[in-house]
Short mmCIF file of C-alpha atoms in Angstrom, two decimals:
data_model
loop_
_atom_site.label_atom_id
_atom_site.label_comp_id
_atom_site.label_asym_id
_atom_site.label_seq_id
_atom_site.Cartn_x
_atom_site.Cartn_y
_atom_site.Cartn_z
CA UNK A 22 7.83 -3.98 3.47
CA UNK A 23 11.11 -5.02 4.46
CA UNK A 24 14.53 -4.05 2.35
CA UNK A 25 15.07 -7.79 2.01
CA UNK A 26 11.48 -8.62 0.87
CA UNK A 27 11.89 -5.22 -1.22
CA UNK A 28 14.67 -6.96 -3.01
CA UNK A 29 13.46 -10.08 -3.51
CA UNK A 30 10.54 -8.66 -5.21
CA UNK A 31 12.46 -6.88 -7.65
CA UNK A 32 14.39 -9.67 -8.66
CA UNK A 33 11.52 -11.09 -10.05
CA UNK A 34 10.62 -9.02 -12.81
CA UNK A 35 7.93 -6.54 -13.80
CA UNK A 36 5.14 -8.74 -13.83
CA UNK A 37 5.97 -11.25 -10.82
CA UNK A 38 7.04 -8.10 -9.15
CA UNK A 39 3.49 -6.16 -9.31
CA UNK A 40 1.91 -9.58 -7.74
CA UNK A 41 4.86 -10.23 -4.68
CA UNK A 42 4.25 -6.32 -3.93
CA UNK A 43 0.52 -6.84 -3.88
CA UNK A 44 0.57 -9.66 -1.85
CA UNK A 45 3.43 -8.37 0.57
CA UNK A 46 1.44 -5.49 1.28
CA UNK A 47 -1.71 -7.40 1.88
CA UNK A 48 0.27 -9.81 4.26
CA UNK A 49 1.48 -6.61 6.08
CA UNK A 50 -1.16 -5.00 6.73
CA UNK A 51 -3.26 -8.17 8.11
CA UNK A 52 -0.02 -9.31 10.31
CA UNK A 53 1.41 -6.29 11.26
CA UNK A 54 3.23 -7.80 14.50
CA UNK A 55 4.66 -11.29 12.44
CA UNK A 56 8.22 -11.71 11.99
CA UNK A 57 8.71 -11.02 8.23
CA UNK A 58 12.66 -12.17 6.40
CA UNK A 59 13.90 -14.58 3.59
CA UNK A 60 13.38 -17.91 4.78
CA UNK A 61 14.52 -20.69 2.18
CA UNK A 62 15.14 -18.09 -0.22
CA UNK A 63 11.54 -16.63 -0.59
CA UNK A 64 9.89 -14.23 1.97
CA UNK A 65 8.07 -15.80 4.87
CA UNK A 66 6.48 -14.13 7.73
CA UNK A 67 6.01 -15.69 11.06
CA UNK A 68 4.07 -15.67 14.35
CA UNK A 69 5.96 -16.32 17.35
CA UNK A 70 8.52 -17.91 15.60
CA UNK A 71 6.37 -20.10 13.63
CA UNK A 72 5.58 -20.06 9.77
CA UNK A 73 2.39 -18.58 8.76
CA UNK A 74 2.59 -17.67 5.10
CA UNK A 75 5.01 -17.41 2.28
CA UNK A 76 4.84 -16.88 -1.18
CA UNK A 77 7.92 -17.87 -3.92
CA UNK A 78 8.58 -17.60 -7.58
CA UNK A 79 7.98 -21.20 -9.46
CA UNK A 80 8.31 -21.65 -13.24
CA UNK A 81 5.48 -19.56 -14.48
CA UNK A 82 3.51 -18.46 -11.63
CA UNK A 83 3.98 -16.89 -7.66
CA UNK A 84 2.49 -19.67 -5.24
CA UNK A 85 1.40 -17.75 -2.23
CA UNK A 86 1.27 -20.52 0.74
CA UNK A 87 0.18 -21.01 4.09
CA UNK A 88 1.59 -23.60 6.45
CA UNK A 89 -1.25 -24.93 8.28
CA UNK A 90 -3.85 -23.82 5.29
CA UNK A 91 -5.30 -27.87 4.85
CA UNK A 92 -7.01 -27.04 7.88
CA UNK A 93 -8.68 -23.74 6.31
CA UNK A 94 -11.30 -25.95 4.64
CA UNK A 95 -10.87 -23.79 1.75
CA UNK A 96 -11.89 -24.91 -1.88
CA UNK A 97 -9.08 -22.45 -3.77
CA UNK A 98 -6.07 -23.30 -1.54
CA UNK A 99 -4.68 -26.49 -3.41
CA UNK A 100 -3.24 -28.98 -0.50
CA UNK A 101 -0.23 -29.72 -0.13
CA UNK A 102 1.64 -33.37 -0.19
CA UNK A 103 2.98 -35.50 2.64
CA UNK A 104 3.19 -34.82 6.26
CA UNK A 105 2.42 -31.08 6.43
CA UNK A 106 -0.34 -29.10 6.52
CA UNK A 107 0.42 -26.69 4.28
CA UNK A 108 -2.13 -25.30 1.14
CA UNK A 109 -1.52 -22.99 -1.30
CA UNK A 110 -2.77 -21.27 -4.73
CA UNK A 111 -0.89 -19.95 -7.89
CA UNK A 112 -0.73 -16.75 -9.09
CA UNK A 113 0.06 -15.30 -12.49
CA UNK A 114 -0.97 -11.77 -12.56
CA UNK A 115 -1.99 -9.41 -9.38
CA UNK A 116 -5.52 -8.94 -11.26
CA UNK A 117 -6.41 -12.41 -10.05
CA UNK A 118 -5.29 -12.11 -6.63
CA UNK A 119 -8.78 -11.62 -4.47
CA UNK A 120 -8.45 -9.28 -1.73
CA UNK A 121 -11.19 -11.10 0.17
CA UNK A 122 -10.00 -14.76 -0.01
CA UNK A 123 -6.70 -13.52 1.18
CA UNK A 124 -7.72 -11.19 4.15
CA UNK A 125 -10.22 -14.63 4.82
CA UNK A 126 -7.22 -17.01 4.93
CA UNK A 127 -4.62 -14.46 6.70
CA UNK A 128 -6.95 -14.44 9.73
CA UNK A 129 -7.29 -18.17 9.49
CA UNK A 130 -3.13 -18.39 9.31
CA UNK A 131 -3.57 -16.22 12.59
CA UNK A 132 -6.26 -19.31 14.34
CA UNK A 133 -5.58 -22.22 12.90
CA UNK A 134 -1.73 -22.70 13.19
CA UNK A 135 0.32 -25.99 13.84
CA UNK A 136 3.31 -26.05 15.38
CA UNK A 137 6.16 -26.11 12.45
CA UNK A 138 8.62 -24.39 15.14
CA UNK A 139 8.42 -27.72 16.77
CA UNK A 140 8.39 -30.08 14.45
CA UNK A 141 12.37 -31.64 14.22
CA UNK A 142 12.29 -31.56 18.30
CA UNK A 143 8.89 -33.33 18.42
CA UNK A 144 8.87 -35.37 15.08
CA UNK A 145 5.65 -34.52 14.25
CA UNK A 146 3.08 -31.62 14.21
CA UNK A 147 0.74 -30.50 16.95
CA UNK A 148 -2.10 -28.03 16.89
CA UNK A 149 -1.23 -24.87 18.17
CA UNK A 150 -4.86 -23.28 17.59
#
């Protein structure tokens, strides 16, 4: 895990910090060549300079998030709104995180990808994979 990552975890408190670690290292060890800093204020780690997966601190919960997970087909990921592609699900303790559903959607983030790198040159997004 990276210093910055590190710190943003910590700044989260006990709780929120036991479920960012969890998922950070889960993340790591399934994308071990991504890109990993703060990105909009909450860790994000990217493939070739494109956003995979994310998670961030909201009220009363840690929403882990993947950018092209609406095309996961996955009944757990919530969808996102508007234009993107994104889907995500809502965390409020590590004992609900399940190890399977997130190794299942990590090498889904690494297949099904489109193109957020791209998007304010082209306008829109395009499929990668």
């Amino acid at each position: 895990m990276s210093a910055e990552i590190r710190a943003y975890n910590q700044a989260l408190g006990a709780e929120r910090e036991e479920i960012a670690n969890h998922l950070a290292r889960l993340i790591d060890s399934r994308l071990p060549d991504a890109e990993r800093k703060i990105w909009h204020a909450h860790p994000v780690w990217f493939l070739d300079g494109n956003p995979i997966v994310g998670y961030s601190k909201l009220k009363d919960c840690i929403r882990l998030m993947f950018w092209s997970g609406a095309s996961f087909e996955e009944e757990h990921l919530r969808l996102g709104t508007g234009k993107f592609k994104d889907a995500s699900i809502r965390y409020t303790s590590a004992e609900q995180i399940d190890e399977r559903d997130v190794r299942r959607w990590l090498k889904k983030a690494r297949s099904t990808q489109w193109d957020y790198k791209g998007l304010r040159k082209r306008g829109r997004l395009v499929r990668l994979a």
